[in-house]
Structure formats: C-alpha cells, structure tokens
PDB file of C-alpha atoms in Angstrom:
ATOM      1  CA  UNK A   1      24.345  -7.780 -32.870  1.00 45.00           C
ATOM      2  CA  UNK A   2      23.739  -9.225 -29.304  1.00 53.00           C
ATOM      3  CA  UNK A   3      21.486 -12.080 -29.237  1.00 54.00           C
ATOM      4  CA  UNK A   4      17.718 -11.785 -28.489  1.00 53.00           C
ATOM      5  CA  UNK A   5      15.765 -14.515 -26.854  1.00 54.00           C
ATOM      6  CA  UNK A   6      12.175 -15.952 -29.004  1.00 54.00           C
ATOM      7  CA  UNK A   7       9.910 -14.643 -25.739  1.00 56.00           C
ATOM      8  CA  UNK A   8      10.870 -11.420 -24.016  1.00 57.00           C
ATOM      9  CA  UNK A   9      13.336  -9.786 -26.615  1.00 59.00           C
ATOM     10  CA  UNK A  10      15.757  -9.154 -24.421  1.00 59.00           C
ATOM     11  CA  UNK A  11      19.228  -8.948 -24.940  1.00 58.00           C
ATOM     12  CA  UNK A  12      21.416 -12.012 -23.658  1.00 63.00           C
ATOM     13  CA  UNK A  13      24.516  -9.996 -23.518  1.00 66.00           C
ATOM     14  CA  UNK A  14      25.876  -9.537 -19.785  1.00 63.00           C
ATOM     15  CA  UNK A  15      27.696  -6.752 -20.458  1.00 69.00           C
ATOM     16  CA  UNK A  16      24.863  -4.586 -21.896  1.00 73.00           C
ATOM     17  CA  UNK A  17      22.077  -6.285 -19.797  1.00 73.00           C
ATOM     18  CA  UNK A  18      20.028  -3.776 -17.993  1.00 79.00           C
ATOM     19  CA  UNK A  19      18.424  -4.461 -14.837  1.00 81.00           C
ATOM     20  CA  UNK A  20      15.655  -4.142 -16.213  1.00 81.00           C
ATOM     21  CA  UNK A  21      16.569  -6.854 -18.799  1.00 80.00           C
ATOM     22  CA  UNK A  22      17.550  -9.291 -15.910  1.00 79.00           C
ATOM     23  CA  UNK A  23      14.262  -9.038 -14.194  1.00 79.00           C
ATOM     24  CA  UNK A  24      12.707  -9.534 -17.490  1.00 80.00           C
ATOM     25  CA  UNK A  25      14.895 -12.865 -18.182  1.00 79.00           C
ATOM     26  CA  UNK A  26      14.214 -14.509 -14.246  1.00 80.00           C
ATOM     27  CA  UNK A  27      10.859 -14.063 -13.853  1.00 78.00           C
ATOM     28  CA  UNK A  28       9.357 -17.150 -15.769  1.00 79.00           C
ATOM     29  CA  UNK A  29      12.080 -18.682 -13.389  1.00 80.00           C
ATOM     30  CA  UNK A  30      11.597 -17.046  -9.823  1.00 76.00           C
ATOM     31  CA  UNK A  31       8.934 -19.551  -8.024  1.00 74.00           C
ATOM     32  CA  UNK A  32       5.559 -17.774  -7.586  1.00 75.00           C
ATOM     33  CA  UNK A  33       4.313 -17.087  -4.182  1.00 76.00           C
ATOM     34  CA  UNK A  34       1.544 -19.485  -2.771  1.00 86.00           C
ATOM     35  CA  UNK A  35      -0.236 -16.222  -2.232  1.00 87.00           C
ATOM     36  CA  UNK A  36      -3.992 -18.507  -1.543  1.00 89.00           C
ATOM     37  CA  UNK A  37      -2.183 -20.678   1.235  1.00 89.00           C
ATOM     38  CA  UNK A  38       0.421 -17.772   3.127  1.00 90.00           C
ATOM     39  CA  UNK A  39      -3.234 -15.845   3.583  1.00 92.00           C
ATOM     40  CA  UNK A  40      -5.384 -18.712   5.561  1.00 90.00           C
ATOM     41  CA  UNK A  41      -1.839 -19.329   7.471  1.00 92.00           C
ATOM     42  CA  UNK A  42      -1.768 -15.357   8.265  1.00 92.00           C
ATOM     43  CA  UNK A  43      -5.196 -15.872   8.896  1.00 93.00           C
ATOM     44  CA  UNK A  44      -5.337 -19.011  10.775  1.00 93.00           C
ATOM     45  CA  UNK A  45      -2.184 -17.701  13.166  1.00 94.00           C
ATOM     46  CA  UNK A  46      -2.690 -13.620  13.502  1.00 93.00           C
ATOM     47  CA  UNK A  47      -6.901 -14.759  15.029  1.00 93.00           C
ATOM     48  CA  UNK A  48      -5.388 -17.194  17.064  1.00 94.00           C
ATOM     49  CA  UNK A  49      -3.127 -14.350  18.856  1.00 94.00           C
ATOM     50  CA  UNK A  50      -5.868 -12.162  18.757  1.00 94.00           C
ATOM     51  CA  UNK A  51      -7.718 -14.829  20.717  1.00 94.00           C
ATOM     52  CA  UNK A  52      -5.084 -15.450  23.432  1.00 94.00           C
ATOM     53  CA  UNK A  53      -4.714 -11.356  23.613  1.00 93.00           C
ATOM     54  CA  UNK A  54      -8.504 -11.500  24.100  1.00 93.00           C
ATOM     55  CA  UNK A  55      -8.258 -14.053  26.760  1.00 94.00           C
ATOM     56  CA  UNK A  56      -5.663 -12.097  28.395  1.00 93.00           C
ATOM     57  CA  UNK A  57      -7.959  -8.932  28.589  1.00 92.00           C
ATOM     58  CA  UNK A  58     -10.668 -10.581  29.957  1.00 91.00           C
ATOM     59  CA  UNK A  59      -8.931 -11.967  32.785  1.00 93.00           C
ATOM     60  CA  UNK A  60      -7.157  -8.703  33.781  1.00 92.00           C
ATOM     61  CA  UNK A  61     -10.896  -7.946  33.420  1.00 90.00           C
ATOM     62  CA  UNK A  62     -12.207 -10.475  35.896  1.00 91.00           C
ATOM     63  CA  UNK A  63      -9.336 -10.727  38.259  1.00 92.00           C
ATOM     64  CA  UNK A  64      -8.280  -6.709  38.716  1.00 92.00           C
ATOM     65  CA  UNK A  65     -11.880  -5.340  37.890  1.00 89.00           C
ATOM     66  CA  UNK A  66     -10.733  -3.428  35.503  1.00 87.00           C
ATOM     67  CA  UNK A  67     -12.783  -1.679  32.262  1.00 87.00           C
ATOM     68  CA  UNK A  68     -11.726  -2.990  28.858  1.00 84.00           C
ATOM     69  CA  UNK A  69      -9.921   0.147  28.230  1.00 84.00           C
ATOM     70  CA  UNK A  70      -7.569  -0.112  31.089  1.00 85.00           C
ATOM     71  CA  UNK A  71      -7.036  -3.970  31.121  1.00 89.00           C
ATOM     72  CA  UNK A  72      -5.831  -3.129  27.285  1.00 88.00           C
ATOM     73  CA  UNK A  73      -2.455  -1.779  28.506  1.00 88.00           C
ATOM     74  CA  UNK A  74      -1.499  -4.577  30.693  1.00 91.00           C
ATOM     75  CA  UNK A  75      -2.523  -7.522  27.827  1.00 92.00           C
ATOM     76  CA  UNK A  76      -0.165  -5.836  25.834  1.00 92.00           C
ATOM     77  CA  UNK A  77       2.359  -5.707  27.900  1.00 92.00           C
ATOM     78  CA  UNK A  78       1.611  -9.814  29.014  1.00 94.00           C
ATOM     79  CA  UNK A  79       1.679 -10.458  25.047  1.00 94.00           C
ATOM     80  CA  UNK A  80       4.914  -8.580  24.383  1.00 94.00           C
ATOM     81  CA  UNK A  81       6.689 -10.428  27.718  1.00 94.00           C
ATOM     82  CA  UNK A  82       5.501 -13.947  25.824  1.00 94.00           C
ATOM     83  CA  UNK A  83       6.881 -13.017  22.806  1.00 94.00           C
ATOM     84  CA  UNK A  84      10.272 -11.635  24.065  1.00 94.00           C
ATOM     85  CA  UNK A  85      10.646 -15.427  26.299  1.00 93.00           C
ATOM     86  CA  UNK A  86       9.465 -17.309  22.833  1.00 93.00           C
ATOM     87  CA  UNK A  87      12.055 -14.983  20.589  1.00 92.00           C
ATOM     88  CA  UNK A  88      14.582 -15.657  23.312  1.00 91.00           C
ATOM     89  CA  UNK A  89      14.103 -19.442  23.224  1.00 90.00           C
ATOM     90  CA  UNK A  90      14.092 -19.137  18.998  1.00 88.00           C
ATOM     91  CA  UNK A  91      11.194 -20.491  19.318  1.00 91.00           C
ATOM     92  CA  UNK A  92       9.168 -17.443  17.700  1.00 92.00           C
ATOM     93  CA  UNK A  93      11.305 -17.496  14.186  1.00 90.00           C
ATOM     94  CA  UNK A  94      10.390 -20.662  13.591  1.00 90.00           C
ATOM     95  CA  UNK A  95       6.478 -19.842  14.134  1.00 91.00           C
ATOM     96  CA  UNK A  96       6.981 -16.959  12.134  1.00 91.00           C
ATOM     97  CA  UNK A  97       8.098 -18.922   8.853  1.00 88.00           C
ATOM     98  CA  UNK A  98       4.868 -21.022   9.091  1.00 90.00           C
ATOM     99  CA  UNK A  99       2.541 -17.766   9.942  1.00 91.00           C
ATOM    100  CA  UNK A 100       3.992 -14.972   7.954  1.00 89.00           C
ATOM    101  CA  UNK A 101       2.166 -11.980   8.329  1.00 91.00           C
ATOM    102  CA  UNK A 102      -0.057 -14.078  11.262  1.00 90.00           C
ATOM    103  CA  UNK A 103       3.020 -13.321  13.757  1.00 93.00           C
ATOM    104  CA  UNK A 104       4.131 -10.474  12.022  1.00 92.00           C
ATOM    105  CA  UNK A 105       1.138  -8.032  12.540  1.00 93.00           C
ATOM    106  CA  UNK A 106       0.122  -8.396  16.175  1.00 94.00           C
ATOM    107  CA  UNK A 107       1.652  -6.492  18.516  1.00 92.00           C
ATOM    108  CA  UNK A 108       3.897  -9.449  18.978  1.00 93.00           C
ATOM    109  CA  UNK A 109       5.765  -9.083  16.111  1.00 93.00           C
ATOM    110  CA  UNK A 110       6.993  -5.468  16.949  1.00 92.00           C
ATOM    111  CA  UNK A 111       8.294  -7.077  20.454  1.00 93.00           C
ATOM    112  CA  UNK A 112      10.342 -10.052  18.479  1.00 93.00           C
ATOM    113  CA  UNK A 113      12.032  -7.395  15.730  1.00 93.00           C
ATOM    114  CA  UNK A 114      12.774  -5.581  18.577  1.00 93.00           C
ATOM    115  CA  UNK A 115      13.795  -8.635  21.020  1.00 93.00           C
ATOM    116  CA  UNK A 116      15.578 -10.585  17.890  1.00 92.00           C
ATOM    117  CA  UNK A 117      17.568  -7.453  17.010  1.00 92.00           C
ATOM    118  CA  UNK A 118      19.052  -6.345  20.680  1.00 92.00           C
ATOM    119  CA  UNK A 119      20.101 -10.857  21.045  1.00 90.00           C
ATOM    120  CA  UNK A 120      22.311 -10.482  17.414  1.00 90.00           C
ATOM    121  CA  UNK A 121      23.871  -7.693  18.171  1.00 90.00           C
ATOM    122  CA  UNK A 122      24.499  -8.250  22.118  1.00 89.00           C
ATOM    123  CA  UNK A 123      28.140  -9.273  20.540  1.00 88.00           C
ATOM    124  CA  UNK A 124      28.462  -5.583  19.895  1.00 88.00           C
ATOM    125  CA  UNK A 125      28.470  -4.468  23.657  1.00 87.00           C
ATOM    126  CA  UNK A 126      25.210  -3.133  25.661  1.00 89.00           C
ATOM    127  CA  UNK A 127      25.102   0.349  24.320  1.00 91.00           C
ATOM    128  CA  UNK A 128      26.734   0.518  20.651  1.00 90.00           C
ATOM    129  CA  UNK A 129      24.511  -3.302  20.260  1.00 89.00           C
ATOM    130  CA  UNK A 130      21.721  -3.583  21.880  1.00 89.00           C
ATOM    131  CA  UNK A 131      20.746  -0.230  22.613  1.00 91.00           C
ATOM    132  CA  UNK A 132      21.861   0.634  18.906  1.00 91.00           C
ATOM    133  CA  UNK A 133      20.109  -1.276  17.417  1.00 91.00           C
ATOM    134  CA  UNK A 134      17.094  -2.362  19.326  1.00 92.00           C
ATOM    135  CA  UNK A 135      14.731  -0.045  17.114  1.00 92.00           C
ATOM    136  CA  UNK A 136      16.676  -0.797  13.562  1.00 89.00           C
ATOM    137  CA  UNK A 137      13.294  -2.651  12.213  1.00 87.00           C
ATOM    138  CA  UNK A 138      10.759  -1.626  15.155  1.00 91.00           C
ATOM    139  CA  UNK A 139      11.870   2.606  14.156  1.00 91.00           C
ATOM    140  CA  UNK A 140      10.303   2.602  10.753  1.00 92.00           C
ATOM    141  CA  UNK A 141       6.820   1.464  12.996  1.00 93.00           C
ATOM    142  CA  UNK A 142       7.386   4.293  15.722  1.00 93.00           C
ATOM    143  CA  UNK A 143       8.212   6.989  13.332  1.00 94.00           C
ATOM    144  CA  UNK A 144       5.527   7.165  10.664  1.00 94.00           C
ATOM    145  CA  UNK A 145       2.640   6.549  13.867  1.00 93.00           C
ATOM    146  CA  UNK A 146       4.384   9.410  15.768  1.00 94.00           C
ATOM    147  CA  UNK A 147       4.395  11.592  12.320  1.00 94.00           C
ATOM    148  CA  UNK A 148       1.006  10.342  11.125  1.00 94.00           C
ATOM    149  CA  UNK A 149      -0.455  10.871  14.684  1.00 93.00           C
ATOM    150  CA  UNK A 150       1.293  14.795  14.705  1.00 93.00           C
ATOM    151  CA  UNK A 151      -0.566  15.245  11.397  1.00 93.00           C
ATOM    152  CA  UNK A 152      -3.659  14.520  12.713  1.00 92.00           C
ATOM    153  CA  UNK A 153      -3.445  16.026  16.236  1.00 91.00           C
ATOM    154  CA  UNK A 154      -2.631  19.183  14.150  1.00 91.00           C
ATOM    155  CA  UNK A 155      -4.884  19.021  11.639  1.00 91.00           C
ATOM    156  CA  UNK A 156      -7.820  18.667  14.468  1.00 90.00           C
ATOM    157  CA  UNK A 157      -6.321  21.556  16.252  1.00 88.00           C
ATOM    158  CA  UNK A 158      -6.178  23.799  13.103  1.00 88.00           C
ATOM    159  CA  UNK A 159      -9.589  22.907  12.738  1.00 86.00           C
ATOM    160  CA  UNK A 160     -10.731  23.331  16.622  1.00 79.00           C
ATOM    161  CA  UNK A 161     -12.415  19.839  16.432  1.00 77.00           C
ATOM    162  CA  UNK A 162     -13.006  18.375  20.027  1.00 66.00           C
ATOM    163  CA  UNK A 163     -10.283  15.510  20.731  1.00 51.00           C
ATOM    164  CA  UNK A 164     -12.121  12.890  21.474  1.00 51.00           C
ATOM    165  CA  UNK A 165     -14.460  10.787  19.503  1.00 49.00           C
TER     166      UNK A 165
ATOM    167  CA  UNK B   1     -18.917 -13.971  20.638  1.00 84.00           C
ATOM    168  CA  UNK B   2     -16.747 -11.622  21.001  1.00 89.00           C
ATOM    169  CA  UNK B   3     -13.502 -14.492  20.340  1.00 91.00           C
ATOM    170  CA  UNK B   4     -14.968 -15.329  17.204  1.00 92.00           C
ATOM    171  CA  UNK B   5     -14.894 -11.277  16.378  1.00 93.00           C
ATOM    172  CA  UNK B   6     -11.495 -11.208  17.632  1.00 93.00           C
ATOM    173  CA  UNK B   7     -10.273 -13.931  15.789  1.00 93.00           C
ATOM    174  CA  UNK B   8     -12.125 -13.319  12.904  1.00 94.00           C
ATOM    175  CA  UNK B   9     -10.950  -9.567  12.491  1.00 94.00           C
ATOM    176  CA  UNK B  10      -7.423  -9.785  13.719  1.00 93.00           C
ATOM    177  CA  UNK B  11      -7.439 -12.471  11.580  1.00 94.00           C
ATOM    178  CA  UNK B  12      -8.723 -10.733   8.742  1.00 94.00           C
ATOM    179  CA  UNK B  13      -5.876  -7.489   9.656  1.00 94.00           C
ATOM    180  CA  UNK B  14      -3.082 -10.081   9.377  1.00 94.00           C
ATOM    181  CA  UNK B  15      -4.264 -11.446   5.663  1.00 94.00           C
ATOM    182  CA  UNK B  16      -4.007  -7.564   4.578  1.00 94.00           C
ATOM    183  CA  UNK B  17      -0.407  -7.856   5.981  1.00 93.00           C
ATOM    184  CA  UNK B  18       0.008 -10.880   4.015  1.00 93.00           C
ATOM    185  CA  UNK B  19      -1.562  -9.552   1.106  1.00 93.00           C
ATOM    186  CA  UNK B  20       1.269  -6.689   1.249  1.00 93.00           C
ATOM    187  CA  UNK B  21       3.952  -8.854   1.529  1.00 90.00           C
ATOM    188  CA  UNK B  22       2.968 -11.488  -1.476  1.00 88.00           C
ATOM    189  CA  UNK B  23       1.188  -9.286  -3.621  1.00 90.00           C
ATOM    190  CA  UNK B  24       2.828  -5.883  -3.346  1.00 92.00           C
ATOM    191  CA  UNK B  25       5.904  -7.235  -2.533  1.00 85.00           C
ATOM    192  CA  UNK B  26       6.529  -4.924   0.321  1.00 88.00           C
ATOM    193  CA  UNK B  27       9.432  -5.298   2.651  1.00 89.00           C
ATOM    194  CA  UNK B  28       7.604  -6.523   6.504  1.00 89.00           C
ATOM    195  CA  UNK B  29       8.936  -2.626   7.780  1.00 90.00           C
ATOM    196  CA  UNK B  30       6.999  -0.949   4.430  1.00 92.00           C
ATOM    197  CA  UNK B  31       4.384  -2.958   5.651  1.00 93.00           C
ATOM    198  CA  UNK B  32       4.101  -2.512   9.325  1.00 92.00           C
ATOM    199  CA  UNK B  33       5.075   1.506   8.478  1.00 93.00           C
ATOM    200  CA  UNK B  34       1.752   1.308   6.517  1.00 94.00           C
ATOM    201  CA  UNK B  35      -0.599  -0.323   8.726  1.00 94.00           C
ATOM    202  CA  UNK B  36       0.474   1.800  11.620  1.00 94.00           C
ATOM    203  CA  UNK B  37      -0.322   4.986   9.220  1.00 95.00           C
ATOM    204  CA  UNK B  38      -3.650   3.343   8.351  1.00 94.00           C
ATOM    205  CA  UNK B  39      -4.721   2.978  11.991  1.00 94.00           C
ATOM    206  CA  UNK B  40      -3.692   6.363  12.423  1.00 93.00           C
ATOM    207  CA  UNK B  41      -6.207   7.192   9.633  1.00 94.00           C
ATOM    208  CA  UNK B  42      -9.157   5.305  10.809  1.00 93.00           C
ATOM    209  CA  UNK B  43      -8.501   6.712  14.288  1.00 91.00           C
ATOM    210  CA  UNK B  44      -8.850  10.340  12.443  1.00 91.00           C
ATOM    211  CA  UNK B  45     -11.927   9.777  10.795  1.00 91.00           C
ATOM    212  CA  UNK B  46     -13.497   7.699  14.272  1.00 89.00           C
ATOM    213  CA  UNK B  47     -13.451   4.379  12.581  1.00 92.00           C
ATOM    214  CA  UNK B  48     -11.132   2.513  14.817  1.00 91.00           C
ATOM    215  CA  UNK B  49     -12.683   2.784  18.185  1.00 90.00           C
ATOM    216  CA  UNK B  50     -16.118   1.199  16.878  1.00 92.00           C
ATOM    217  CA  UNK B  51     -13.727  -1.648  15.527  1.00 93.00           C
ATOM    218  CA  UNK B  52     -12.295  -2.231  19.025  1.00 91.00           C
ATOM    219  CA  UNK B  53     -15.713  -1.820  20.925  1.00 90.00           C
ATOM    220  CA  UNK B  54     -16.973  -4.954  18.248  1.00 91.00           C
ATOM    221  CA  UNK B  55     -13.499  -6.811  17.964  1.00 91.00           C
ATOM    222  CA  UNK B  56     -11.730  -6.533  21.420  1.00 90.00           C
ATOM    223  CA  UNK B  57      -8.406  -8.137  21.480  1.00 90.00           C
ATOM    224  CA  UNK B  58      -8.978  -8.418  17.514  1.00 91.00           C
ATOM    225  CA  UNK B  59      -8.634  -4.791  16.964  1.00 91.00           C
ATOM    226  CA  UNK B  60      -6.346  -4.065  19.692  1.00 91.00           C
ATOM    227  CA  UNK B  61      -3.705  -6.818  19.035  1.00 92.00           C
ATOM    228  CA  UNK B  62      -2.509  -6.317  15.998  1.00 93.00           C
ATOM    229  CA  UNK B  63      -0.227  -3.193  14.882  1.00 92.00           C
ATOM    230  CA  UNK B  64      -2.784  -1.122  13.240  1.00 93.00           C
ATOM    231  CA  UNK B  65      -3.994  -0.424  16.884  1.00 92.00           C
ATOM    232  CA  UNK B  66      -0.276   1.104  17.462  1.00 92.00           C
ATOM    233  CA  UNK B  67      -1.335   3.916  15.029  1.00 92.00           C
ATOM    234  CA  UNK B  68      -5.003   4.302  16.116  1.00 92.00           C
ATOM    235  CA  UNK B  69      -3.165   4.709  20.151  1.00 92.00           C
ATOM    236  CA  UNK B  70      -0.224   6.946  19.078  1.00 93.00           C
ATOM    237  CA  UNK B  71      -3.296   9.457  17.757  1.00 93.00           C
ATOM    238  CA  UNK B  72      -5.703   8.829  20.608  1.00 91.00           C
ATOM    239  CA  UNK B  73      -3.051   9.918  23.030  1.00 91.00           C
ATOM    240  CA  UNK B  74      -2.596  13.135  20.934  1.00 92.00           C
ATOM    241  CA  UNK B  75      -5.961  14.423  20.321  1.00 91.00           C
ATOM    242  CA  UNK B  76      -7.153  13.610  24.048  1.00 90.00           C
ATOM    243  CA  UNK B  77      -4.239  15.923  25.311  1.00 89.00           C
ATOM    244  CA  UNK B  78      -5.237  18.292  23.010  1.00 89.00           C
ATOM    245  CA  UNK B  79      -8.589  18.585  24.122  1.00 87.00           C
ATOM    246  CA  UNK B  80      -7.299  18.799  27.536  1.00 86.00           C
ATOM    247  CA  UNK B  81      -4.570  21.385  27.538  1.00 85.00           C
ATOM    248  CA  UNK B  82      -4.773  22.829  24.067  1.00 84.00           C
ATOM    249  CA  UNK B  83      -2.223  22.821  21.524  1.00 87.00           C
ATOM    250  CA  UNK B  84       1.120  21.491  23.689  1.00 88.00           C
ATOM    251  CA  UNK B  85      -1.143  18.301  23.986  1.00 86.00           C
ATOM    252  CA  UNK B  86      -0.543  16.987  20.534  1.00 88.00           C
ATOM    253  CA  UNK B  87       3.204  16.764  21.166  1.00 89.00           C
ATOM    254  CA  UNK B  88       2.974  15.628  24.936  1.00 90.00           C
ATOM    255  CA  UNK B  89       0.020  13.609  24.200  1.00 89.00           C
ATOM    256  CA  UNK B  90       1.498  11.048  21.549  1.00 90.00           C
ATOM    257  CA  UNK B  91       3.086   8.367  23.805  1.00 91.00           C
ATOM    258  CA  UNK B  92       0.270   8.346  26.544  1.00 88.00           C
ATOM    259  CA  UNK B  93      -1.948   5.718  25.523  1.00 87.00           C
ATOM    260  CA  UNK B  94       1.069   3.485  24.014  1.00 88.00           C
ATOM    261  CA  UNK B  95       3.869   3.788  26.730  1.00 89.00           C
ATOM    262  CA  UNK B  96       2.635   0.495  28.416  1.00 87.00           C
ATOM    263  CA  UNK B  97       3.471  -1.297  24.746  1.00 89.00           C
ATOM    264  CA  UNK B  98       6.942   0.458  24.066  1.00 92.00           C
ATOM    265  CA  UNK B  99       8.242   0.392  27.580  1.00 93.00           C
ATOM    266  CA  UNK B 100       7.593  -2.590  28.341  1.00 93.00           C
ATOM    267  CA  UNK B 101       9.291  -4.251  24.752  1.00 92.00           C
ATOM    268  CA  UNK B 102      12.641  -2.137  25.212  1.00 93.00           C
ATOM    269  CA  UNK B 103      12.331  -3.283  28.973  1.00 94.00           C
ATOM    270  CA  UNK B 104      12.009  -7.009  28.279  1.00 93.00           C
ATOM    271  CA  UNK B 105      14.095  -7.121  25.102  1.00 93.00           C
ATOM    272  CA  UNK B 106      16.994  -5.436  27.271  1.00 92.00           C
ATOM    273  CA  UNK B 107      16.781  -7.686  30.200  1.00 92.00           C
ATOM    274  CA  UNK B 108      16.835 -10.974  27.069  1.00 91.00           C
ATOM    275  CA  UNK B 109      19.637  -9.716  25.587  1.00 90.00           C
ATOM    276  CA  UNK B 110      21.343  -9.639  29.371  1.00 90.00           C
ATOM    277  CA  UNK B 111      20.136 -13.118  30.156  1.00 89.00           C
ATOM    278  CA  UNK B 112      20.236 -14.782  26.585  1.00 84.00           C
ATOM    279  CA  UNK B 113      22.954 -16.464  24.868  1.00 75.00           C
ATOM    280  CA  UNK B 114      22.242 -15.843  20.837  1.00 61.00           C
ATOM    281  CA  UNK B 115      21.241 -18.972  18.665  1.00 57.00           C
ATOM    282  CA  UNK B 116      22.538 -19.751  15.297  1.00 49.00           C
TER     283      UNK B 116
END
C-alpha cells in the first residue's frame, strides 16, 4: 500500500504518481503570483505607452495636418521603430519583466516578439532564421485577427449589412 | 483630457492582459490570440470605434486595436466592391503596423549582434 500524505491524499509513490497527483503535491509549494501588484505595474506601464503613442499622433497631427485617422498609421509605425531600436539594445526585455502585460499588450509588444525572435535566430542564416521564424510568437496574433475578421466580413455579407459603422 | 483617457484605458486593456496571464494562467500568445479576437468582436458589434473616438492613442495602441483594424479593413472593402472585399480588404487598414515590424525587425537582425 503506497503511502498517502495527512492533506491531499495523494499517493507519494513516483512510480504510480499521476500528473495529476504531482500538481496536487506542488501547489502549497509553487509561490503565488502577486496578482494585486503585476496589475498597477501593467497598468502603470501599458497608459504610459498609450500616452507616448498619443503624443505621437498628435504631432503627426500638428506637423503633417493630418485627421486622427490617418496620423494613426504612421504612430504605429514610429512606436513599432522604438521598440525594434529598444529590443535591439535589450533594453525592452528588461522593461518587460518589470511591466508584464504593460509592454506586452501595446502594439509594441507584437514588434519586440517579432524583433527578439528574427536577433536569436539570425545564427540560423537570413532565410531558414530570421525569415523563419520572425512570426513564431507574432503568427498566433495575425492568424486568429485574419480568421476572426473573415468571420465577420462574412457574416455581414451573408447578412447584406452596410460595411461601415 | 484626452491623455488621461488614453492612459487610463490603455491602461485599463493592459490589466485585462495581466489578469490573463496571472489569473487564467494563459501563455502571452493565448493571450494576445484572445485580445486580438475580442477587438475583432467589438469592431463587429460597433463598439470599438466609439472607444477610439473617446480614448485616442489608448484604444489604438494596444493589440486589441489589431483585431478591431484587421475587420475594419474587411467590411469597408466589402461595402465597396462586394463580396471579394472581405478577403482583399483584411490587411488595408493594418499594413502600415505589419510592414513596417517585419521591415525594421529584418534590417535589426542585419545590423544587430544578439545579447546573452
């Protein structure tokens, strides 16, 4: 008869040990998440680039004369050229294990994935490395807007709504 | 004002990212997969261009505005030249975004010697 622990009643043997069983056994020891202070970092950082990205807009805005609609295209681009130089220097990893989410969300954080992935695997040669692998984390993103987005434009179509809102 | 919105809401748009991560324990591509699919959503049902007229840069930074674009481009096509638009029409609003990382992240990876 294999051991069982007071607690969780699960059995200490290795070689019969589920899954299951192990997750059971670790948990009281895996450290908990400081879920309270990760959000006001997310919080605090992901605003802040929001912020800049406003400031951005408005100064295509001001300088070019542009609407808000068409100064949107060239922010993003100026945000995704500051993230690429920061991710080049390293510099964005390191904000990212302060911010979390808070440099993960914005735009930004689909140029690094992209921008970190095509530096590690430069090794690898231009097309089998960097082109290979430049969409490895920044594909999951593309496909499900591009299928999400075909669901909709046909569901709007089936249902001869106008296009725009 | 309008910084405080922006800061305020993309703030508030990167907590729910958090949230996902901590909470649900989602990997960060389950999570930016989802928020892309939401802004999609909202964009369907005319929710996310209200959000951007009252947010700015707070709406239209983060991710979630990748989805809400991707479907934007599609439905104005289709209003424009009928059914072919919802396939040509994806990538129009959002080419400025995607060409421009696969542009710069190229020319890094030709320029950049990798750290660590």
């Amino acid at each position: 008869m294999p051991a069982k622990t007071k607690k969780s009643g699960v059995k200490l043997r290795l070689d019969t040990m589920t899954p299951q069983d192990y997750e059971k056994l670790s948990k009281p020891f895996v450290p908990s998440r400081p879920v309270f202070k990760n959000c006001i970092r997310a919080f605090l950082s992901g605003g802040l680039i929001c912020v800049l990205g406003q400031a951005i807009q408005e100064a295509f805005m001001a300088i070019f004369d542009m609407s808000s609609r068409e100064a949107s295209s060239p922010t993003v681009a100026v945000l995704i050229l500051l993230s690429v130089i920061l991710t080049s220097f390293g510099v964005y990893d390191k904000l990212a294990q302060w911010c979390g989410a808070g440099t993960a969300v914005p735009v930004t954080g689909f140029a690094n994935s992209m921008c970190s992935a095509a530096l590690e695997h430069r090794a690898e040669g231009l097309v089998l490395g960097v082109g290979g692998n430049m969409f490895k984390l920044a594909g999951s993103v593309i496909v499900f807007g591009v299928v999400a987005a075909f669901v909709v434009g046909v569901v709007y179509a089936v249902m001869g709504w106008g296009g725009t809102h | 004002m309008i910084y405080l919105w922006a800061f305020l809401v993309g703030g508030a748009i990167c907590v729910i990212g958090q949230l996902m991560f901590d909470v649900l324990a989602l990997t960060p591509a389950h999570t930016m997969s989802t928020l892309v699919v939401l802004g999609a959503a909202a964009d369907a049902f005319g929710l996310y261009d209200p959000l951007v007229k009252f947010a700015g840069a707070g709406a239209s930074v983060p991710i979630t505005s990748f989805g809400n674009s991707l479907v934007h481009g599609a439905l104005t096509e289709l209003q424009r030249d009928g059914w072919v638009g919802v396939v040509t029409g994806i990538f129009d609003v959002t080419s400025a975004g995607i060409s421009s990382a696969i542009v710069f992240s190229f020319l890094a990876a030709l320029v950049v010697r990798p750290k660590g």
